Amino acid sequence: MKNTLASVWRPIRGVSIKPIGEGRFMFQFYHLLDVKRILEGSPWSFNNHPLVLHALIRGEHPLRVPLNKLSFWVQVYDLPHGYFSERVGSLLGNFIGKFLEYDNSNRGAAWMTYMRIRVEVDTDIPLKRWKKMGNKEGGSFLVHFKYEKLNSFCFVCGLLGHTENFCEVRFVSSDVEPKREWGTFLRAPDRRVKTGESNRWLRNSTGGLQEGGDGGLGSMSGLAAGTG
């Protein structure tokens, strides 16, 4: 685990990792910029299980802080034109969990297939799949959610951190094959699109030329973590 996470994170000033019991680990960083980058890049995982992080503040005990919050970038699909505002994003984010951030790339484009928002999710609550919304004409429509970097979760109960083979709901159910209301459809597609040579004449949605076209030992900080 130590070598794997250190290789993935590549903290400029280094990191110390040690187990502290009860399935928890202490990550000690030596610069706040490393902590900021790693927290902003969450969720992280190890062996396909979510790694729940908590930035410790003075006076907190690493074995007692709750480890039940994960931050995701969530893609919201099937929003009609005119519903891509930050106000709508905040409303949806607080329905999914706790709204944290609105991706400014949602603004300005002539058409977007989805809205992107950052949300803090409670791992003790099933993942939200969709929401029914009303429109100005008195009708309604459904929007659907996809989570970026979503790893292990249960298709039966919708909770993070385990698969259906280890789900308590399945074991207490009288059904041999329980109903699966969650699935891989909740995983967002990879946003890192591989492209070939850029077209110098093709403009992006904001009107600019594509990239490649012609055109004029610090303080220490700690994180407590556990795998879900």
mmCIF file with all atom_site columns, C-alpha atoms in Angstrom:
data_model
loop_
_atom_site.group_PDB
_atom_site.id
_atom_site.type_symbol
_atom_site.label_atom_id
_atom_site.label_alt_id
_atom_site.label_comp_id
_atom_site.label_asym_id
_atom_site.label_entity_id
_atom_site.label_seq_id
_atom_site.pdbx_PDB_ins_code
_atom_site.Cartn_x
_atom_site.Cartn_y
_atom_site.Cartn_z
_atom_site.occupancy
_atom_site.B_iso_or_equiv
_atom_site.pdbx_formal_charge
_atom_site.auth_seq_id
_atom_site.auth_comp_id
_atom_site.auth_asym_id
_atom_site.auth_atom_id
_atom_site.pdbx_PDB_model_num
ATOM 1   C CA . MET A 1 1   ? 0.000   0.000   0.000   1.00 0.00 ? 1   MET A CA 1
ATOM 2   C CA . LYS A 1 2   ? 2.749   2.462   0.956   1.00 0.00 ? 2   LYS A CA 1
ATOM 3   C CA . ASN A 1 3   ? 4.666   2.111   -2.281  1.00 0.00 ? 3   ASN A CA 1
ATOM 4   C CA . THR A 1 4   ? 1.529   2.073   -4.426  1.00 0.00 ? 4   THR A CA 1
ATOM 5   C CA . LEU A 1 5   ? -0.003  5.253   -3.007  1.00 0.00 ? 5   LEU A CA 1
ATOM 6   C CA . ALA A 1 6   ? 3.310   7.106   -2.855  1.00 0.00 ? 6   ALA A CA 1
ATOM 7   C CA . SER A 1 7   ? 3.869   6.267   -6.538  1.00 0.00 ? 7   SER A CA 1
ATOM 8   C CA . VAL A 1 8   ? 0.373   7.395   -7.517  1.00 0.00 ? 8   VAL A CA 1
ATOM 9   C CA . TRP A 1 9   ? 0.368   10.593  -5.438  1.00 0.00 ? 9   TRP A CA 1
ATOM 10  C CA . ARG A 1 10  ? 4.018   11.600  -6.027  1.00 0.00 ? 10  ARG A CA 1
ATOM 11  C CA . PRO A 1 11  ? 4.078   14.195  -3.225  1.00 0.00 ? 11  PRO A CA 1
ATOM 12  C CA . ILE A 1 12  ? 6.834   16.708  -3.910  1.00 0.00 ? 12  ILE A CA 1
ATOM 13  C CA . ARG A 1 13  ? 7.964   16.851  -0.262  1.00 0.00 ? 13  ARG A CA 1
ATOM 14  C CA . GLY A 1 14  ? 7.250   13.197  0.483   1.00 0.00 ? 14  GLY A CA 1
ATOM 15  C CA . VAL A 1 15  ? 4.807   11.313  2.692   1.00 0.00 ? 15  VAL A CA 1
ATOM 16  C CA . SER A 1 16  ? 5.037   8.994   5.698   1.00 0.00 ? 16  SER A CA 1
ATOM 17  C CA . ILE A 1 17  ? 2.436   6.220   5.965   1.00 0.00 ? 17  ILE A CA 1
ATOM 18  C CA . LYS A 1 18  ? 1.794   4.038   8.978   1.00 0.00 ? 18  LYS A CA 1
ATOM 19  C CA . PRO A 1 19  ? -1.074  1.816   10.172  1.00 0.00 ? 19  PRO A CA 1
ATOM 20  C CA . ILE A 1 20  ? -2.727  3.016   13.382  1.00 0.00 ? 20  ILE A CA 1
ATOM 21  C CA . GLY A 1 21  ? -5.178  0.169   13.960  1.00 0.00 ? 21  GLY A CA 1
ATOM 22  C CA . GLU A 1 22  ? -8.860  -0.537  13.258  1.00 0.00 ? 22  GLU A CA 1
ATOM 23  C CA . GLY A 1 23  ? -8.171  -0.575  9.524   1.00 0.00 ? 23  GLY A CA 1
ATOM 24  C CA . ARG A 1 24  ? -6.937  3.020   9.552   1.00 0.00 ? 24  ARG A CA 1
ATOM 25  C CA . PHE A 1 25  ? -3.741  4.646   8.376   1.00 0.00 ? 25  PHE A CA 1
ATOM 26  C CA . MET A 1 26  ? -1.997  7.932   9.081   1.00 0.00 ? 26  MET A CA 1
ATOM 27  C CA . PHE A 1 27  ? -0.581  9.847   6.109   1.00 0.00 ? 27  PHE A CA 1
ATOM 28  C CA . GLN A 1 28  ? 1.852   12.560  7.150   1.00 0.00 ? 28  GLN A CA 1
ATOM 29  C CA . PHE A 1 29  ? 2.700   15.094  4.445   1.00 0.00 ? 29  PHE A CA 1
ATOM 30  C CA . TYR A 1 30  ? 5.396   17.738  4.596   1.00 0.00 ? 30  TYR A CA 1
ATOM 31  C CA . HIS A 1 31  ? 3.775   20.503  2.583   1.00 0.00 ? 31  HIS A CA 1
ATOM 32  C CA . LEU A 1 32  ? 0.213   21.820  2.439   1.00 0.00 ? 32  LEU A CA 1
ATOM 33  C CA . LEU A 1 33  ? 0.302   21.965  -1.366  1.00 0.00 ? 33  LEU A CA 1
ATOM 34  C CA . ASP A 1 34  ? 0.671   18.190  -1.496  1.00 0.00 ? 34  ASP A CA 1
ATOM 35  C CA . VAL A 1 35  ? -2.309  17.779  0.850   1.00 0.00 ? 35  VAL A CA 1
ATOM 36  C CA . LYS A 1 36  ? -4.420  20.194  -1.221  1.00 0.00 ? 36  LYS A CA 1
ATOM 37  C CA . ARG A 1 37  ? -3.665  18.429  -4.498  1.00 0.00 ? 37  ARG A CA 1
ATOM 38  C CA . ILE A 1 38  ? -4.447  14.977  -3.105  1.00 0.00 ? 38  ILE A CA 1
ATOM 39  C CA . LEU A 1 39  ? -7.714  16.040  -1.481  1.00 0.00 ? 39  LEU A CA 1
ATOM 40  C CA . GLU A 1 40  ? -8.822  17.814  -4.669  1.00 0.00 ? 40  GLU A CA 1
ATOM 41  C CA . GLY A 1 41  ? -7.998  14.674  -6.674  1.00 0.00 ? 41  GLY A CA 1
ATOM 42  C CA . SER A 1 42  ? -10.190 12.392  -4.581  1.00 0.00 ? 42  SER A CA 1
ATOM 43  C CA . PRO A 1 43  ? -11.758 9.906   -4.584  1.00 0.00 ? 43  PRO A CA 1
ATOM 44  C CA . TRP A 1 44  ? -8.772  7.564   -4.476  1.00 0.00 ? 44  TRP A CA 1
ATOM 45  C CA . SER A 1 45  ? -8.899  3.816   -4.155  1.00 0.00 ? 45  SER A CA 1
ATOM 46  C CA . PHE A 1 46  ? -6.717  0.890   -3.147  1.00 0.00 ? 46  PHE A CA 1
ATOM 47  C CA . ASN A 1 47  ? -7.397  -2.650  -4.370  1.00 0.00 ? 47  ASN A CA 1
ATOM 48  C CA . ASN A 1 48  ? -10.600 -1.302  -5.943  1.00 0.00 ? 48  ASN A CA 1
ATOM 49  C CA . HIS A 1 49  ? -11.938 -0.102  -2.568  1.00 0.00 ? 49  HIS A CA 1
ATOM 50  C CA . PRO A 1 50  ? -12.533 3.607   -1.870  1.00 0.00 ? 50  PRO A CA 1
ATOM 51  C CA . LEU A 1 51  ? -9.930  5.316   0.292   1.00 0.00 ? 51  LEU A CA 1
ATOM 52  C CA . VAL A 1 52  ? -11.754 7.678   2.644   1.00 0.00 ? 52  VAL A CA 1
ATOM 53  C CA . LEU A 1 53  ? -9.585  10.640  3.676   1.00 0.00 ? 53  LEU A CA 1
ATOM 54  C CA . HIS A 1 54  ? -9.976  13.182  6.457   1.00 0.00 ? 54  HIS A CA 1
ATOM 55  C CA . ALA A 1 55  ? -7.676  16.171  6.944   1.00 0.00 ? 55  ALA A CA 1
ATOM 56  C CA . LEU A 1 56  ? -6.886  16.232  10.656  1.00 0.00 ? 56  LEU A CA 1
ATOM 57  C CA . ILE A 1 57  ? -7.038  19.467  12.579  1.00 0.00 ? 57  ILE A CA 1
ATOM 58  C CA . ARG A 1 58  ? -5.427  20.199  15.930  1.00 0.00 ? 58  ARG A CA 1
ATOM 59  C CA . GLY A 1 59  ? -7.084  18.258  18.754  1.00 0.00 ? 59  GLY A CA 1
ATOM 60  C CA . GLU A 1 60  ? -8.640  15.507  16.607  1.00 0.00 ? 60  GLU A CA 1
ATOM 61  C CA . HIS A 1 61  ? -7.872  11.863  17.311  1.00 0.00 ? 61  HIS A CA 1
ATOM 62  C CA . PRO A 1 62  ? -7.235  9.851   14.117  1.00 0.00 ? 62  PRO A CA 1
ATOM 63  C CA . LEU A 1 63  ? -9.010  6.780   15.508  1.00 0.00 ? 63  LEU A CA 1
ATOM 64  C CA . ARG A 1 64  ? -12.139 8.714   16.450  1.00 0.00 ? 64  ARG A CA 1
ATOM 65  C CA . VAL A 1 65  ? -12.833 10.984  13.487  1.00 0.00 ? 65  VAL A CA 1
ATOM 66  C CA . PRO A 1 66  ? -15.664 9.671   11.276  1.00 0.00 ? 66  PRO A CA 1
ATOM 67  C CA . LEU A 1 67  ? -14.510 8.341   7.926   1.00 0.00 ? 67  LEU A CA 1
ATOM 68  C CA . ASN A 1 68  ? -17.744 8.359   5.954   1.00 0.00 ? 68  ASN A CA 1
ATOM 69  C CA . LYS A 1 69  ? -17.412 11.201  3.443   1.00 0.00 ? 69  LYS A CA 1
ATOM 70  C CA . LEU A 1 70  ? -16.104 11.002  -0.128  1.00 0.00 ? 70  LEU A CA 1
ATOM 71  C CA . SER A 1 71  ? -15.938 13.791  -2.690  1.00 0.00 ? 71  SER A CA 1
ATOM 72  C CA . PHE A 1 72  ? -16.865 13.013  -6.300  1.00 0.00 ? 72  PHE A CA 1
ATOM 73  C CA . TRP A 1 73  ? -17.198 14.900  -9.536  1.00 0.00 ? 73  TRP A CA 1
ATOM 74  C CA . VAL A 1 74  ? -20.720 14.013  -10.641 1.00 0.00 ? 74  VAL A CA 1
ATOM 75  C CA . GLN A 1 75  ? -22.002 14.293  -14.198 1.00 0.00 ? 75  GLN A CA 1
ATOM 76  C CA . VAL A 1 76  ? -25.684 15.232  -14.466 1.00 0.00 ? 76  VAL A CA 1
ATOM 77  C CA . TYR A 1 77  ? -27.393 14.045  -17.662 1.00 0.00 ? 77  TYR A CA 1
ATOM 78  C CA . ASP A 1 78  ? -30.688 14.862  -19.412 1.00 0.00 ? 78  ASP A CA 1
ATOM 79  C CA . LEU A 1 79  ? -30.863 18.480  -18.280 1.00 0.00 ? 79  LEU A CA 1
ATOM 80  C CA . PRO A 1 80  ? -32.895 20.618  -20.706 1.00 0.00 ? 80  PRO A CA 1
ATOM 81  C CA . HIS A 1 81  ? -31.440 23.762  -22.234 1.00 0.00 ? 81  HIS A CA 1
ATOM 82  C CA . GLY A 1 82  ? -31.573 26.593  -19.701 1.00 0.00 ? 82  GLY A CA 1
ATOM 83  C CA . TYR A 1 83  ? -30.985 24.351  -16.670 1.00 0.00 ? 83  TYR A CA 1
ATOM 84  C CA . PHE A 1 84  ? -27.185 24.446  -16.607 1.00 0.00 ? 84  PHE A CA 1
ATOM 85  C CA . SER A 1 85  ? -26.855 27.270  -14.070 1.00 0.00 ? 85  SER A CA 1
ATOM 86  C CA . GLU A 1 86  ? -24.852 27.099  -10.854 1.00 0.00 ? 86  GLU A CA 1
ATOM 87  C CA . ARG A 1 87  ? -28.089 27.497  -8.898  1.00 0.00 ? 87  ARG A CA 1
ATOM 88  C CA . VAL A 1 88  ? -29.451 24.287  -10.425 1.00 0.00 ? 88  VAL A CA 1
ATOM 89  C CA . GLY A 1 89  ? -26.083 22.616  -9.849  1.00 0.00 ? 89  GLY A CA 1
ATOM 90  C CA . SER A 1 90  ? -26.173 23.587  -6.180  1.00 0.00 ? 90  SER A CA 1
ATOM 91  C CA . LEU A 1 91  ? -29.713 22.247  -5.822  1.00 0.00 ? 91  LEU A CA 1
ATOM 92  C CA . LEU A 1 92  ? -28.756 18.925  -7.387  1.00 0.00 ? 92  LEU A CA 1
ATOM 93  C CA . GLY A 1 93  ? -25.508 18.696  -5.437  1.00 0.00 ? 93  GLY A CA 1
ATOM 94  C CA . ASN A 1 94  ? -27.308 19.102  -2.133  1.00 0.00 ? 94  ASN A CA 1
ATOM 95  C CA . PHE A 1 95  ? -29.756 16.383  -3.194  1.00 0.00 ? 95  PHE A CA 1
ATOM 96  C CA . ILE A 1 96  ? -26.909 13.956  -3.962  1.00 0.00 ? 96  ILE A CA 1
ATOM 97  C CA . GLY A 1 97  ? -25.009 14.924  -0.806  1.00 0.00 ? 97  GLY A CA 1
ATOM 98  C CA . LYS A 1 98  ? -23.329 18.244  -0.074  1.00 0.00 ? 98  LYS A CA 1
ATOM 99  C CA . PHE A 1 99  ? -22.634 20.613  -2.957  1.00 0.00 ? 99  PHE A CA 1
ATOM 100 C CA . LEU A 1 100 ? -18.971 21.672  -3.086  1.00 0.00 ? 100 LEU A CA 1
ATOM 101 C CA . GLU A 1 101 ? -18.133 23.142  -6.471  1.00 0.00 ? 101 GLU A CA 1
ATOM 102 C CA . TYR A 1 102 ? -19.536 24.023  -9.886  1.00 0.00 ? 102 TYR A CA 1
ATOM 103 C CA . ASP A 1 103 ? -17.360 23.278  -12.907 1.00 0.00 ? 103 ASP A CA 1
ATOM 104 C CA . ASN A 1 104 ? -17.043 26.543  -14.813 1.00 0.00 ? 104 ASN A CA 1
ATOM 105 C CA . SER A 1 105 ? -16.675 24.661  -18.076 1.00 0.00 ? 105 SER A CA 1
ATOM 106 C CA . ASN A 1 106 ? -20.455 24.235  -17.796 1.00 0.00 ? 106 ASN A CA 1
ATOM 107 C CA . ARG A 1 107 ? -20.738 27.898  -18.786 1.00 0.00 ? 107 ARG A CA 1
ATOM 108 C CA . GLY A 1 108 ? -20.545 29.380  -22.237 1.00 0.00 ? 108 GLY A CA 1
ATOM 109 C CA . ALA A 1 109 ? -20.723 26.301  -24.456 1.00 0.00 ? 109 ALA A CA 1
ATOM 110 C CA . ALA A 1 110 ? -23.460 26.225  -27.084 1.00 0.00 ? 110 ALA A CA 1
ATOM 111 C CA . TRP A 1 111 ? -24.483 22.727  -25.951 1.00 0.00 ? 111 TRP A CA 1
ATOM 112 C CA . MET A 1 112 ? -23.338 20.391  -23.207 1.00 0.00 ? 112 MET A CA 1
ATOM 113 C CA . THR A 1 113 ? -24.335 16.755  -22.834 1.00 0.00 ? 113 THR A CA 1
ATOM 114 C CA . TYR A 1 114 ? -24.028 16.961  -19.046 1.00 0.00 ? 114 TYR A CA 1
ATOM 115 C CA . MET A 1 115 ? -23.438 19.326  -16.130 1.00 0.00 ? 115 MET A CA 1
ATOM 116 C CA . ARG A 1 116 ? -20.438 18.633  -13.907 1.00 0.00 ? 116 ARG A CA 1
ATOM 117 C CA . ILE A 1 117 ? -20.527 19.348  -10.155 1.00 0.00 ? 117 ILE A CA 1
ATOM 118 C CA . ARG A 1 118 ? -18.375 18.360  -7.185  1.00 0.00 ? 118 ARG A CA 1
ATOM 119 C CA . VAL A 1 119 ? -20.290 16.731  -4.336  1.00 0.00 ? 119 VAL A CA 1
ATOM 120 C CA . GLU A 1 120 ? -19.450 15.302  -0.922  1.00 0.00 ? 120 GLU A CA 1
ATOM 121 C CA . VAL A 1 121 ? -21.220 11.951  -0.564  1.00 0.00 ? 121 VAL A CA 1
ATOM 122 C CA . ASP A 1 122 ? -22.094 10.198  2.697   1.00 0.00 ? 122 ASP A CA 1
ATOM 123 C CA . THR A 1 123 ? -20.858 6.611   2.355   1.00 0.00 ? 123 THR A CA 1
ATOM 124 C CA . ASP A 1 124 ? -23.544 5.413   4.801   1.00 0.00 ? 124 ASP A CA 1
ATOM 125 C CA . ILE A 1 125 ? -26.288 6.437   2.336   1.00 0.00 ? 125 ILE A CA 1
ATOM 126 C CA . PRO A 1 126 ? -27.024 4.686   -0.996  1.00 0.00 ? 126 PRO A CA 1
ATOM 127 C CA . LEU A 1 127 ? -25.786 6.484   -4.091  1.00 0.00 ? 127 LEU A CA 1
ATOM 128 C CA . LYS A 1 128 ? -28.402 8.711   -5.701  1.00 0.00 ? 128 LYS A CA 1
ATOM 129 C CA . ARG A 1 129 ? -29.239 7.587   -9.230  1.00 0.00 ? 129 ARG A CA 1
ATOM 130 C CA . TRP A 1 130 ? -31.700 10.165  -10.530 1.00 0.00 ? 130 TRP A CA 1
ATOM 131 C CA . LYS A 1 131 ? -33.967 13.032  -9.544  1.00 0.00 ? 131 LYS A CA 1
ATOM 132 C CA . LYS A 1 132 ? -37.365 14.181  -10.799 1.00 0.00 ? 132 LYS A CA 1
ATOM 133 C CA . MET A 1 133 ? -37.514 17.912  -11.510 1.00 0.00 ? 133 MET A CA 1
ATOM 134 C CA . GLY A 1 134 ? -40.286 20.282  -12.492 1.00 0.00 ? 134 GLY A CA 1
ATOM 135 C CA . ASN A 1 135 ? -40.248 22.728  -15.392 1.00 0.00 ? 135 ASN A CA 1
ATOM 136 C CA . LYS A 1 136 ? -41.874 26.125  -15.953 1.00 0.00 ? 136 LYS A CA 1
ATOM 137 C CA . GLU A 1 137 ? -44.713 24.590  -17.949 1.00 0.00 ? 137 GLU A CA 1
ATOM 138 C CA . GLY A 1 138 ? -45.875 22.513  -14.999 1.00 0.00 ? 138 GLY A CA 1
ATOM 139 C CA . GLY A 1 139 ? -44.448 19.273  -16.320 1.00 0.00 ? 139 GLY A CA 1
ATOM 140 C CA . SER A 1 140 ? -41.534 17.242  -15.063 1.00 0.00 ? 140 SER A CA 1
ATOM 141 C CA . PHE A 1 141 ? -38.409 15.485  -16.279 1.00 0.00 ? 141 PHE A CA 1
ATOM 142 C CA . LEU A 1 142 ? -35.775 13.117  -14.896 1.00 0.00 ? 142 LEU A CA 1
ATOM 143 C CA . VAL A 1 143 ? -32.072 13.828  -14.601 1.00 0.00 ? 143 VAL A CA 1
ATOM 144 C CA . HIS A 1 144 ? -29.552 11.026  -14.127 1.00 0.00 ? 144 HIS A CA 1
ATOM 145 C CA . PHE A 1 145 ? -26.234 10.965  -12.265 1.00 0.00 ? 145 PHE A CA 1
ATOM 146 C CA . LYS A 1 146 ? -22.898 9.403   -13.142 1.00 0.00 ? 146 LYS A CA 1
ATOM 147 C CA . TYR A 1 147 ? -19.933 9.433   -10.745 1.00 0.00 ? 147 TYR A CA 1
ATOM 148 C CA . GLU A 1 148 ? -16.354 9.932   -11.898 1.00 0.00 ? 148 GLU A CA 1
ATOM 149 C CA . LYS A 1 149 ? -13.700 7.549   -10.513 1.00 0.00 ? 149 LYS A CA 1
ATOM 150 C CA . LEU A 1 150 ? -16.388 5.323   -8.984  1.00 0.00 ? 150 LEU A CA 1
ATOM 151 C CA . ASN A 1 151 ? -14.929 1.981   -7.965  1.00 0.00 ? 151 ASN A CA 1
ATOM 152 C CA . SER A 1 152 ? -16.381 -0.702  -5.709  1.00 0.00 ? 152 SER A CA 1
ATOM 153 C CA . PHE A 1 153 ? -20.055 -0.352  -4.773  1.00 0.00 ? 153 PHE A CA 1
ATOM 154 C CA . CYS A 1 154 ? -23.039 -2.638  -4.280  1.00 0.00 ? 154 CYS A CA 1
ATOM 155 C CA . PHE A 1 155 ? -25.629 -3.154  -7.019  1.00 0.00 ? 155 PHE A CA 1
ATOM 156 C CA . VAL A 1 156 ? -28.164 -4.396  -4.442  1.00 0.00 ? 156 VAL A CA 1
ATOM 157 C CA . CYS A 1 157 ? -28.080 -1.721  -1.707  1.00 0.00 ? 157 CYS A CA 1
ATOM 158 C CA . GLY A 1 158 ? -26.225 1.092   -3.476  1.00 0.00 ? 158 GLY A CA 1
ATOM 159 C CA . LEU A 1 159 ? -23.602 1.557   -0.761  1.00 0.00 ? 159 LEU A CA 1
ATOM 160 C CA . LEU A 1 160 ? -19.928 2.186   -1.396  1.00 0.00 ? 160 LEU A CA 1
ATOM 161 C CA . GLY A 1 161 ? -17.181 -0.091  -0.125  1.00 0.00 ? 161 GLY A CA 1
ATOM 162 C CA . HIS A 1 162 ? -18.524 -3.570  -0.839  1.00 0.00 ? 162 HIS A CA 1
ATOM 163 C CA . THR A 1 163 ? -19.974 -5.615  -3.671  1.00 0.00 ? 163 THR A CA 1
ATOM 164 C CA . GLU A 1 164 ? -23.188 -7.610  -3.671  1.00 0.00 ? 164 GLU A CA 1
ATOM 165 C CA . ASN A 1 165 ? -21.335 -10.802 -2.711  1.00 0.00 ? 165 ASN A CA 1
ATOM 166 C CA . PHE A 1 166 ? -20.774 -9.265  0.743   1.00 0.00 ? 166 PHE A CA 1
ATOM 167 C CA . CYS A 1 167 ? -24.031 -7.314  1.057   1.00 0.00 ? 167 CYS A CA 1
ATOM 168 C CA . GLU A 1 168 ? -25.990 -7.761  4.298   1.00 0.00 ? 168 GLU A CA 1
ATOM 169 C CA . VAL A 1 169 ? -29.237 -6.910  2.511   1.00 0.00 ? 169 VAL A CA 1
ATOM 170 C CA . ARG A 1 170 ? -28.760 -9.844  0.176   1.00 0.00 ? 170 ARG A CA 1
ATOM 171 C CA . PHE A 1 171 ? -28.093 -12.266 3.021   1.00 0.00 ? 171 PHE A CA 1
ATOM 172 C CA . VAL A 1 172 ? -31.242 -11.321 4.949   1.00 0.00 ? 172 VAL A CA 1
ATOM 173 C CA . SER A 1 173 ? -33.430 -11.236 1.832   1.00 0.00 ? 173 SER A CA 1
ATOM 174 C CA . SER A 1 174 ? -35.722 -14.161 1.093   1.00 0.00 ? 174 SER A CA 1
ATOM 175 C CA . ASP A 1 175 ? -35.055 -13.732 -2.631  1.00 0.00 ? 175 ASP A CA 1
ATOM 176 C CA . VAL A 1 176 ? -32.335 -15.905 -4.105  1.00 0.00 ? 176 VAL A CA 1
ATOM 177 C CA . GLU A 1 177 ? -31.778 -13.247 -6.766  1.00 0.00 ? 177 GLU A CA 1
ATOM 178 C CA . PRO A 1 178 ? -32.429 -9.836  -5.204  1.00 0.00 ? 178 PRO A CA 1
ATOM 179 C CA . LYS A 1 179 ? -33.448 -6.820  -7.240  1.00 0.00 ? 179 LYS A CA 1
ATOM 180 C CA . ARG A 1 180 ? -30.466 -4.805  -8.456  1.00 0.00 ? 180 ARG A CA 1
ATOM 181 C CA . GLU A 1 181 ? -31.451 -1.146  -8.734  1.00 0.00 ? 181 GLU A CA 1
ATOM 182 C CA . TRP A 1 182 ? -27.856 0.123   -9.049  1.00 0.00 ? 182 TRP A CA 1
ATOM 183 C CA . GLY A 1 183 ? -25.331 -0.830  -11.692 1.00 0.00 ? 183 GLY A CA 1
ATOM 184 C CA . THR A 1 184 ? -22.400 0.122   -13.889 1.00 0.00 ? 184 THR A CA 1
ATOM 185 C CA . PHE A 1 185 ? -24.539 2.855   -15.466 1.00 0.00 ? 185 PHE A CA 1
ATOM 186 C CA . LEU A 1 186 ? -23.562 5.010   -12.473 1.00 0.00 ? 186 LEU A CA 1
ATOM 187 C CA . ARG A 1 187 ? -19.919 5.071   -13.593 1.00 0.00 ? 187 ARG A CA 1
ATOM 188 C CA . ALA A 1 188 ? -19.079 8.146   -15.643 1.00 0.00 ? 188 ALA A CA 1
ATOM 189 C CA . PRO A 1 189 ? -17.088 7.675   -18.855 1.00 0.00 ? 189 PRO A CA 1
ATOM 190 C CA . ASP A 1 190 ? -13.418 8.625   -18.819 1.00 0.00 ? 190 ASP A CA 1
ATOM 191 C CA . ARG A 1 191 ? -13.080 12.333  -19.628 1.00 0.00 ? 191 ARG A CA 1
ATOM 192 C CA . ARG A 1 192 ? -9.472  11.933  -20.831 1.00 0.00 ? 192 ARG A CA 1
ATOM 193 C CA . VAL A 1 193 ? -10.202 11.685  -24.527 1.00 0.00 ? 193 VAL A CA 1
ATOM 194 C CA . LYS A 1 194 ? -7.290  10.569  -26.679 1.00 0.00 ? 194 LYS A CA 1
ATOM 195 C CA . THR A 1 195 ? -6.941  12.669  -29.804 1.00 0.00 ? 195 THR A CA 1
ATOM 196 C CA . GLY A 1 196 ? -4.690  12.546  -32.802 1.00 0.00 ? 196 GLY A CA 1
ATOM 197 C CA . GLU A 1 197 ? -3.019  15.472  -34.494 1.00 0.00 ? 197 GLU A CA 1
ATOM 198 C CA . SER A 1 198 ? -4.944  18.684  -33.903 1.00 0.00 ? 198 SER A CA 1
ATOM 199 C CA . ASN A 1 199 ? -6.720  20.425  -36.770 1.00 0.00 ? 199 ASN A CA 1
ATOM 200 C CA . ARG A 1 200 ? -5.372  23.984  -37.012 1.00 0.00 ? 200 ARG A CA 1
ATOM 201 C CA . TRP A 1 201 ? -8.642  25.198  -38.505 1.00 0.00 ? 201 TRP A CA 1
ATOM 202 C CA . LEU A 1 202 ? -11.005 23.623  -35.992 1.00 0.00 ? 202 LEU A CA 1
ATOM 203 C CA . ARG A 1 203 ? -12.192 25.934  -33.243 1.00 0.00 ? 203 ARG A CA 1
ATOM 204 C CA . ASN A 1 204 ? -13.430 24.903  -29.840 1.00 0.00 ? 204 ASN A CA 1
ATOM 205 C CA . SER A 1 205 ? -16.873 25.786  -28.505 1.00 0.00 ? 205 SER A CA 1
ATOM 206 C CA . THR A 1 206 ? -15.629 29.107  -27.103 1.00 0.00 ? 206 THR A CA 1
ATOM 207 C CA . GLY A 1 207 ? -14.323 30.207  -30.479 1.00 0.00 ? 207 GLY A CA 1
ATOM 208 C CA . GLY A 1 208 ? -10.597 29.735  -29.832 1.00 0.00 ? 208 GLY A CA 1
ATOM 209 C CA . LEU A 1 209 ? -8.193  27.765  -31.952 1.00 0.00 ? 209 LEU A CA 1
ATOM 210 C CA . GLN A 1 210 ? -7.309  24.267  -30.824 1.00 0.00 ? 210 GLN A CA 1
ATOM 211 C CA . GLU A 1 211 ? -4.033  23.804  -29.028 1.00 0.00 ? 211 GLU A CA 1
ATOM 212 C CA . GLY A 1 212 ? -1.339  23.535  -31.654 1.00 0.00 ? 212 GLY A CA 1
ATOM 213 C CA . GLY A 1 213 ? -3.072  25.907  -34.103 1.00 0.00 ? 213 GLY A CA 1
ATOM 214 C CA . ASP A 1 214 ? -1.634  29.265  -35.118 1.00 0.00 ? 214 ASP A CA 1
ATOM 215 C CA . GLY A 1 215 ? -2.682  32.265  -33.047 1.00 0.00 ? 215 GLY A CA 1
ATOM 216 C CA . GLY A 1 216 ? -1.161  35.580  -32.383 1.00 0.00 ? 216 GLY A CA 1
ATOM 217 C CA . LEU A 1 217 ? 10.890  21.521  4.165   1.00 0.00 ? 217 LEU A CA 1
ATOM 218 C CA . GLY A 1 218 ? 7.693   22.932  5.178   1.00 0.00 ? 218 GLY A CA 1
ATOM 219 C CA . SER A 1 219 ? 4.912   22.515  7.686   1.00 0.00 ? 219 SER A CA 1
ATOM 220 C CA . MET A 1 220 ? 3.562   19.015  8.207   1.00 0.00 ? 220 MET A CA 1
ATOM 221 C CA . SER A 1 221 ? -0.087  18.062  7.629   1.00 0.00 ? 221 SER A CA 1
ATOM 222 C CA . GLY A 1 222 ? -1.879  14.824  8.390   1.00 0.00 ? 222 GLY A CA 1
ATOM 223 C CA . LEU A 1 223 ? -4.641  12.816  6.786   1.00 0.00 ? 223 LEU A CA 1
ATOM 224 C CA . ALA A 1 224 ? -6.494  9.992   8.459   1.00 0.00 ? 224 ALA A CA 1
ATOM 225 C CA . ALA A 1 225 ? -7.749  7.357   6.063   1.00 0.00 ? 225 ALA A CA 1
ATOM 226 C CA . GLY A 1 226 ? -9.530  4.046   5.873   1.00 0.00 ? 226 GLY A CA 1
ATOM 227 C CA . THR A 1 227 ? -10.751 1.809   3.098   1.00 0.00 ? 227 THR A CA 1
ATOM 228 C CA . GLY A 1 228 ? -14.479 1.552   2.651   1.00 0.00 ? 228 GLY A CA 1
#
